[in-house]
């Protein structure tokens, strides 16, 4: 298998994380598709962008925009507020691209890359690559710069790309120098560079509409149940898993009794508990899923509480806490397989040594020999506590939001071909993270689930719609048709 940047495989045994030859960069950041009025000349220059390329040919296997961002202002600049935009011309209307970071002084894990389409295409630009930073990149002091960011991107099919008609490409730029054909924003204000005509970069509106659409076939569940054996759970279309099998520790049990319901902040919540004493026989995992596979395009949202530590006993187990959609793999590498994941690993796993959150969009896989086609975004930090998770799927893009902020944008190549189920589970990758035989248990909690068929809601609209259900006293609704 060709290991493509941004198309890495994970998990064992069904999905094993494969170490790539180069660091796989996160796809975090904002797509920024809107073209709103703005001008670099109207803003105070707080940062400048320096550029060089080591791929100087008119055609190349990949484009290599190496960048430095310098703080030219009088105060510190938080890099998570900075966005740098590189403009290029797609080689064909259907071409898709992958972003990678080969090396960076700030660390490739702290640099994000997201592709978008310009609202007003020109002869030299109809796409852009937005470079952003996570909070781990820190702050630039006055006069300081980021140091080398050795970035690159290539076509998803690895066909040669034509750089000669790319707006931001500079074939003679073999050493770092200020480059005005790359723009920069600080907190949404354009402070550097000149965009292609009619395409001044701006963030999406900071105050999007909050009223949800009046119509829309929806699933909403406030998880107001008494126990895992409450007959309303089955009547409302849910299955609490008890059958054996993966993922997780071979020989572990999927335990319905470990799914309970309680109250938190005045709302009913579902609690998934996974427990172990260091052996397969003592390991009890939990999963709740819809019986129907009828969910495809639209908006998916859940409020989920992740945990970093067990309720008691030794910490360190390779735990996975999830919210995801999935359908069945009919055959190895079947092209109609689909899956979209939020997965939090509080103690690492799959080769990671500390907490990490993944969002992953799956095209297909082969379980034996292992081969996978997916695109993922990752963030190495603690996500303990409550988080609003939103996934949107339309006919061109998959987007993941966490707490109202865009976390990852994935390409059209990973859009679903068939409907899926909605799932929550908590399980152990293996027993290698903590080998103690002392009992311990971890909780993942879910406040609600919302799906709106074929409509894309902003995170603010999701909140408004959920509040409307609760104000009306509606604990459950399912108007999404089967089939």
XYZ file of C-alpha atoms in Angstrom:
483
model
C 0.000 0.000 0.000
C 1.196 3.497 -0.775
C 1.056 5.392 2.498
C -0.463 8.713 1.552
C -0.142 11.773 3.697
C -3.402 12.336 5.549
C -4.556 8.810 4.672
C -3.005 6.850 7.489
C -4.326 3.685 9.064
C -4.906 3.008 12.735
C -6.086 0.374 15.180
C -5.357 -3.194 16.090
C -6.439 -5.819 15.252
C -9.056 -4.297 12.959
C -7.145 -1.074 12.468
C -3.468 -0.834 13.239
C -1.701 2.491 13.411
C 1.078 2.425 10.825
C 4.060 4.716 11.323
C 4.603 6.835 8.233
C 7.999 7.942 6.955
C 7.093 11.535 7.568
C 5.009 13.170 10.245
C 1.357 13.207 9.306
C -0.025 16.665 9.827
C -3.379 17.479 11.310
C -6.145 18.711 9.080
C -7.350 21.178 11.675
C -8.286 24.742 10.887
C -11.096 26.669 9.276
C -12.023 26.160 5.656
C -12.714 29.866 5.267
C -14.758 29.562 2.074
C -16.470 32.932 2.344
C -14.989 35.918 0.527
C -15.814 38.998 2.575
C -14.466 42.533 2.256
C -11.042 43.056 3.742
C -7.661 44.475 2.869
C -4.158 44.063 4.166
C -3.508 47.750 3.624
C -6.325 48.649 6.031
C -4.816 46.677 8.910
C -1.787 47.103 11.115
C 0.934 44.650 10.074
C 1.411 42.405 13.086
C 3.050 39.545 11.182
C 4.873 38.993 7.915
C 5.295 35.751 5.990
C 8.569 34.587 4.513
C 8.607 31.899 1.833
C 10.987 29.630 -0.016
C 10.550 26.444 -2.036
C 12.755 23.422 -2.542
C 10.549 22.151 -5.402
C 11.296 24.729 -8.088
C 10.109 22.866 -11.192
C 7.051 23.853 -13.192
C 5.777 20.331 -12.528
C 6.603 18.311 -9.432
C 5.465 15.305 -7.425
C 4.540 17.725 -4.660
C 4.579 21.422 -3.922
C 6.856 22.511 -1.079
C 5.961 25.896 0.407
C 8.411 26.320 3.287
C 7.344 29.194 5.523
C 8.301 31.393 8.436
C 5.904 33.708 10.255
C 7.522 36.737 11.920
C 5.968 38.989 14.566
C 6.547 42.593 13.451
C 4.303 44.139 16.091
C 4.983 45.511 19.543
C 3.175 42.788 21.495
C 3.111 39.017 21.599
C 1.119 37.118 18.974
C -0.673 33.904 19.944
C 0.001 31.576 17.012
C -3.343 29.813 17.412
C -4.873 33.124 16.232
C -2.762 33.161 13.048
C -3.796 31.732 9.695
C -1.567 31.718 6.605
C -3.078 31.117 3.147
C -1.260 29.735 0.063
C -3.145 30.046 -3.262
C -2.920 27.619 -6.173
C -4.686 26.403 -9.298
C -6.119 22.874 -9.211
C -4.908 20.589 -11.995
C -8.470 19.469 -12.697
C -11.923 20.182 -11.331
C -12.050 16.894 -9.433
C -8.476 16.867 -8.121
C -8.041 16.448 -4.367
C -4.933 17.132 -2.316
C -3.117 16.009 0.823
C -1.161 18.222 3.215
C 1.979 17.226 5.146
C 4.551 18.753 7.424
C 8.027 17.249 7.014
C 9.695 19.203 9.814
C 9.064 22.356 11.829
C 10.796 24.163 14.666
C 7.393 24.544 16.348
C 6.646 20.841 15.851
C 4.549 19.371 13.065
C 1.907 18.287 15.592
C 1.253 22.006 16.247
C 0.713 22.915 12.585
C -2.525 22.307 10.688
C -3.372 22.325 6.998
C -6.820 22.628 5.402
C -7.742 22.947 1.719
C -10.580 25.089 0.421
C -12.119 26.463 -2.772
C -12.011 30.161 -3.639
C -15.311 31.959 -4.067
C -13.980 33.858 -7.101
C -11.602 31.683 -9.156
C -8.895 33.388 -11.216
C -6.497 32.194 -13.912
C -3.876 31.398 -11.257
C -5.944 30.340 -8.247
C -9.131 28.441 -7.533
C -7.989 26.603 -4.377
C -6.110 27.507 -1.232
C -4.215 25.817 1.572
C -4.763 27.350 5.002
C -1.947 26.853 7.491
C -2.953 27.183 11.141
C -1.512 26.482 14.572
C -2.692 24.684 17.679
C -2.317 26.191 21.144
C 0.827 24.072 21.544
C 2.655 26.351 19.077
C 2.722 29.038 21.758
C 3.266 32.777 21.359
C 5.649 34.785 19.168
C 7.420 37.561 21.011
C 8.003 40.860 19.161
C 10.681 40.338 16.532
C 10.579 36.537 16.807
C 9.609 34.094 14.094
C 8.409 30.516 13.948
C 11.590 29.187 12.404
C 11.418 26.680 9.559
C 8.083 25.150 8.661
C 8.932 22.630 5.949
C 5.471 22.056 4.495
C 4.281 20.283 1.378
C 1.181 19.054 -0.414
C 0.485 16.656 -3.256
C -2.349 15.268 -5.306
C -4.268 12.454 -3.606
C -3.563 10.179 -6.575
C 0.142 11.132 -6.575
C -0.026 12.375 -10.163
C 2.440 15.198 -10.928
C 1.064 18.635 -10.190
C 1.573 21.771 -12.252
C 2.972 24.640 -10.187
C 3.627 27.079 -13.034
C 0.104 28.545 -12.885
C -0.106 28.697 -9.064
C -0.568 32.223 -7.707
C 1.609 31.774 -4.610
C 4.359 29.704 -6.243
C 7.750 31.400 -6.642
C 10.242 29.235 -8.545
C 13.124 31.637 -7.900
C 12.499 31.737 -4.129
C 15.200 29.316 -3.003
C 15.956 31.209 0.205
C 13.609 32.795 2.727
C 12.272 36.254 1.894
C 9.075 38.224 2.466
C 6.435 36.978 0.027
C 3.297 39.048 -0.485
C 1.519 36.422 -2.596
C 0.813 34.507 0.613
C -1.637 36.166 2.990
C -1.830 36.089 6.780
C -4.595 36.800 9.249
C -4.465 37.472 12.966
C -7.754 36.886 14.792
C -9.620 37.053 11.480
C -8.069 40.337 10.304
C -5.923 40.291 7.163
C -2.538 41.745 8.140
C -0.195 40.568 5.401
C -0.130 39.879 1.684
C -2.319 40.363 -1.365
C -4.846 37.734 -2.349
C -5.884 36.931 -5.953
C -8.346 39.544 -7.165
C -11.751 39.232 -5.517
C -10.579 36.770 -2.865
C -9.469 38.694 0.201
C -9.173 36.092 2.971
C -11.547 36.278 5.890
C -12.829 33.922 8.529
C -16.429 32.733 8.346
C -18.878 35.107 10.093
C -18.208 35.206 13.816
C -21.951 35.403 14.513
C -23.619 32.745 12.336
C -27.399 32.395 12.421
C -28.542 30.442 15.459
C -32.084 29.557 14.428
C -32.227 25.968 13.155
C -34.176 25.196 9.986
C -37.903 24.915 10.620
C -38.115 21.540 8.902
C -35.878 18.514 8.988
C -36.263 14.813 9.649
C -34.463 14.319 12.946
C -33.376 11.903 15.641
C -33.113 13.358 19.144
C -32.638 11.417 22.366
C -32.085 12.907 25.806
C -31.269 9.429 27.178
C -33.984 9.614 29.803
C -34.091 5.914 30.732
C -34.065 3.925 33.968
C -31.593 1.165 33.105
C -30.086 -0.771 30.203
C -33.095 -3.118 30.361
C -35.647 -0.301 30.113
C -38.030 -1.416 27.308
C -38.106 2.158 25.993
C -34.497 1.759 24.841
C -35.448 -0.987 22.400
C -38.682 0.769 21.456
C -36.687 3.899 20.605
C -34.402 1.972 18.270
C -31.310 1.381 20.422
C -29.367 -1.804 21.064
C -27.190 -2.279 24.159
C -24.471 -4.638 23.047
C -23.984 -8.038 24.660
C -22.568 -10.137 21.808
C -18.863 -11.010 21.714
C -16.257 -9.828 19.239
C -14.084 -6.833 18.477
C -12.923 -4.223 18.807
C -10.915 -4.425 21.979
C -9.299 -7.067 24.134
C -9.886 -10.598 22.762
C -12.026 -12.505 25.236
C -13.454 -9.390 26.889
C -17.188 -9.146 27.599
C -19.583 -6.508 26.297
C -21.721 -5.845 29.365
C -25.195 -4.264 29.149
C -25.288 -3.920 32.953
C -22.370 -1.469 32.704
C -24.633 0.954 30.792
C -26.532 3.032 33.351
C -28.440 6.317 33.496
C -28.093 9.181 35.950
C -28.642 12.912 36.298
C -26.007 15.574 35.610
C -26.656 19.332 35.664
C -30.385 18.696 35.596
C -30.261 16.442 32.515
C -30.436 12.685 32.219
C -27.156 11.218 30.964
C -26.106 7.790 29.735
C -23.033 6.327 31.466
C -20.819 3.770 29.725
C -18.451 2.038 32.166
C -15.480 -0.074 31.132
C -13.736 -2.055 33.848
C -10.815 -4.457 34.127
C -8.505 -6.170 36.579
C -5.791 -6.688 34.010
C -7.092 -9.885 32.405
C -9.325 -10.552 29.424
C -11.788 -12.439 31.637
C -12.156 -9.442 33.976
C -12.499 -6.861 31.185
C -16.012 -5.523 30.605
C -16.576 -3.089 27.739
C -19.699 -1.135 26.729
C -21.449 -0.134 23.513
C -24.802 1.401 22.594
C -25.856 1.685 18.953
C -28.907 2.263 16.805
C -30.498 -0.885 15.419
C -31.249 0.902 12.156
C -28.597 1.843 9.615
C -30.495 4.789 8.148
C -28.251 7.801 8.766
C -26.157 9.365 6.028
C -25.758 13.050 5.073
C -26.650 15.824 7.481
C -25.631 16.870 10.983
C -24.646 14.602 13.869
C -24.152 16.040 17.344
C -23.605 14.726 20.857
C -22.473 16.142 24.170
C -19.925 13.698 25.569
C -17.891 13.607 28.756
C -14.451 12.022 28.374
C -12.405 10.801 31.354
C -8.638 10.782 31.799
C -8.500 8.726 34.999
C -10.309 5.708 36.445
C -12.822 6.088 39.251
C -10.355 4.229 41.467
C -7.346 1.985 41.101
C -4.256 2.385 38.902
C -4.390 4.566 35.775
C -2.790 3.955 32.392
C -5.035 1.564 30.461
C -5.137 2.006 26.678
C -8.760 3.125 26.633
C -10.842 4.348 23.654
C -13.894 6.565 24.250
C -16.010 7.188 21.164
C -18.901 8.710 19.248
C -19.142 7.459 15.657
C -21.226 6.366 12.670
C -20.555 3.175 10.696
C -21.900 0.587 8.261
C -20.757 -2.957 7.545
C -17.757 -3.932 5.415
C -19.294 -6.240 2.822
C -15.923 -7.411 1.480
C -12.263 -6.451 1.942
C -11.656 -3.008 0.424
C -15.348 -2.656 -0.492
C -15.835 0.871 -1.815
C -19.245 1.387 -0.155
C -17.932 1.125 3.412
C -18.250 4.275 5.546
C -17.273 5.304 9.061
C -16.801 8.666 10.828
C -15.200 8.712 14.281
C -14.553 10.863 17.301
C -12.097 8.767 19.371
C -10.369 9.884 22.551
C -7.425 7.916 23.981
C -6.758 9.324 27.479
C -3.660 7.175 28.026
C -2.412 6.746 24.495
C -2.318 3.552 22.465
C -1.744 2.662 18.801
C 1.852 3.801 19.294
C 0.955 7.036 21.123
C 2.278 7.535 24.655
C -0.071 10.233 25.958
C -3.636 11.475 25.536
C -4.770 12.111 21.965
C -8.059 12.772 20.182
C -8.717 11.554 16.644
C -11.408 12.361 14.125
C -11.285 9.889 11.242
C -13.192 9.515 7.965
C -13.010 6.041 6.436
C -13.288 5.008 2.795
C -12.502 1.298 3.238
C -10.096 -1.255 4.688
C -8.865 -4.830 4.390
C -8.575 -6.647 7.736
C -6.094 -9.291 6.542
C -3.563 -8.364 5.321
C -4.144 -4.998 6.926
C -4.748 -2.128 4.502
C -6.744 1.030 5.113
C -7.913 4.140 3.297
C -8.865 6.976 5.625
C -8.180 10.582 6.513
C -7.767 11.773 10.066
C -7.160 14.801 12.271
C -5.457 14.507 15.651
C -4.748 16.646 18.707
C -2.417 15.638 21.533
C -3.863 17.150 24.680
C -6.289 16.293 27.448
C -9.974 16.370 26.560
C -11.204 15.325 29.991
C -14.643 16.790 30.720
C -17.758 17.634 28.735
C -17.440 18.465 25.028
C -19.908 19.338 22.283
C -19.074 17.138 19.289
C -20.546 17.957 15.870
C -20.046 16.118 12.576
C -21.487 17.437 9.304
C -21.602 15.594 5.982
C -22.843 17.160 2.752
C -22.184 16.278 -0.878
C -18.644 17.675 -0.886
C -17.106 17.821 2.590
C -16.929 16.166 6.011
C -16.354 18.519 8.944
C -15.719 17.849 12.625
C -16.319 20.476 15.332
C -15.368 20.399 19.000
C -16.911 22.930 21.375
C -18.028 25.135 18.500
C -14.652 25.290 16.748
C -13.777 23.558 13.501
C -11.402 20.695 14.306
C -10.989 18.919 10.972
C -12.152 19.085 7.353
C -11.963 15.899 5.306
C -12.212 15.418 1.575
C -14.999 14.345 -0.758
C -13.168 11.065 -1.431
C -14.400 9.859 1.991
C -18.102 10.712 1.651
C -20.526 7.887 2.536
C -22.099 5.723 -0.163
C -24.550 3.936 2.150
C -26.480 4.796 5.333
C -24.943 4.045 8.727
C -25.787 3.411 12.364
C -24.974 5.784 15.244
C -22.755 4.360 17.991
C -21.135 5.101 21.330
C -18.647 2.705 22.876
C -15.782 2.482 25.361
C -13.199 -0.285 25.143
C -9.583 -1.266 25.746
C -7.129 -1.576 22.863
C -5.007 -4.037 24.865
C -3.868 -4.758 28.418
C -0.333 -3.433 27.923
C -0.925 0.112 29.203
C -1.467 -1.021 32.795
C -0.602 -4.578 33.833
C -1.810 -4.378 37.440
C -4.429 -6.903 38.591
C -6.111 -4.286 40.790
C -9.669 -3.545 39.630
C -10.335 -0.179 37.976
C -13.173 1.339 35.950
C -13.540 4.263 33.549
C -16.694 6.215 32.675
C -17.752 7.902 29.441
C -21.018 9.871 29.611
C -23.424 11.044 26.903
C -25.902 13.869 27.473
C -27.832 13.719 24.174
C -27.684 12.671 20.526
C -29.036 14.701 17.608
C -29.103 13.896 13.909
C -30.759 16.126 11.317
C -31.075 14.429 7.943
C -29.654 16.220 4.877
C -29.226 19.568 6.653
C -25.977 21.212 7.767
C -26.326 22.999 11.103
C -23.714 25.184 12.738
C -22.734 24.248 16.308
C -24.774 27.246 17.484
C -27.817 25.957 15.601
C -27.338 22.541 17.199
C -27.450 24.132 20.657
C -30.596 26.070 19.770
C -32.329 22.955 18.449
C -31.422 20.862 21.496
C -32.613 23.630 23.832
C -35.898 23.782 21.893
C -36.462 20.053 22.425
C -35.792 20.377 26.124
C -37.950 23.479 26.534
C -40.812 21.601 24.874
C -40.243 18.625 27.193
C -39.395 16.311 24.272
C -37.078 13.556 25.508
C -37.136 11.555 22.285
C -38.048 12.047 18.629
C -37.229 9.990 15.550
C -38.658 11.153 12.235
C -35.780 9.858 10.101
C -37.250 7.356 7.646
C -35.871 3.853 7.248
C -34.214 2.983 3.943
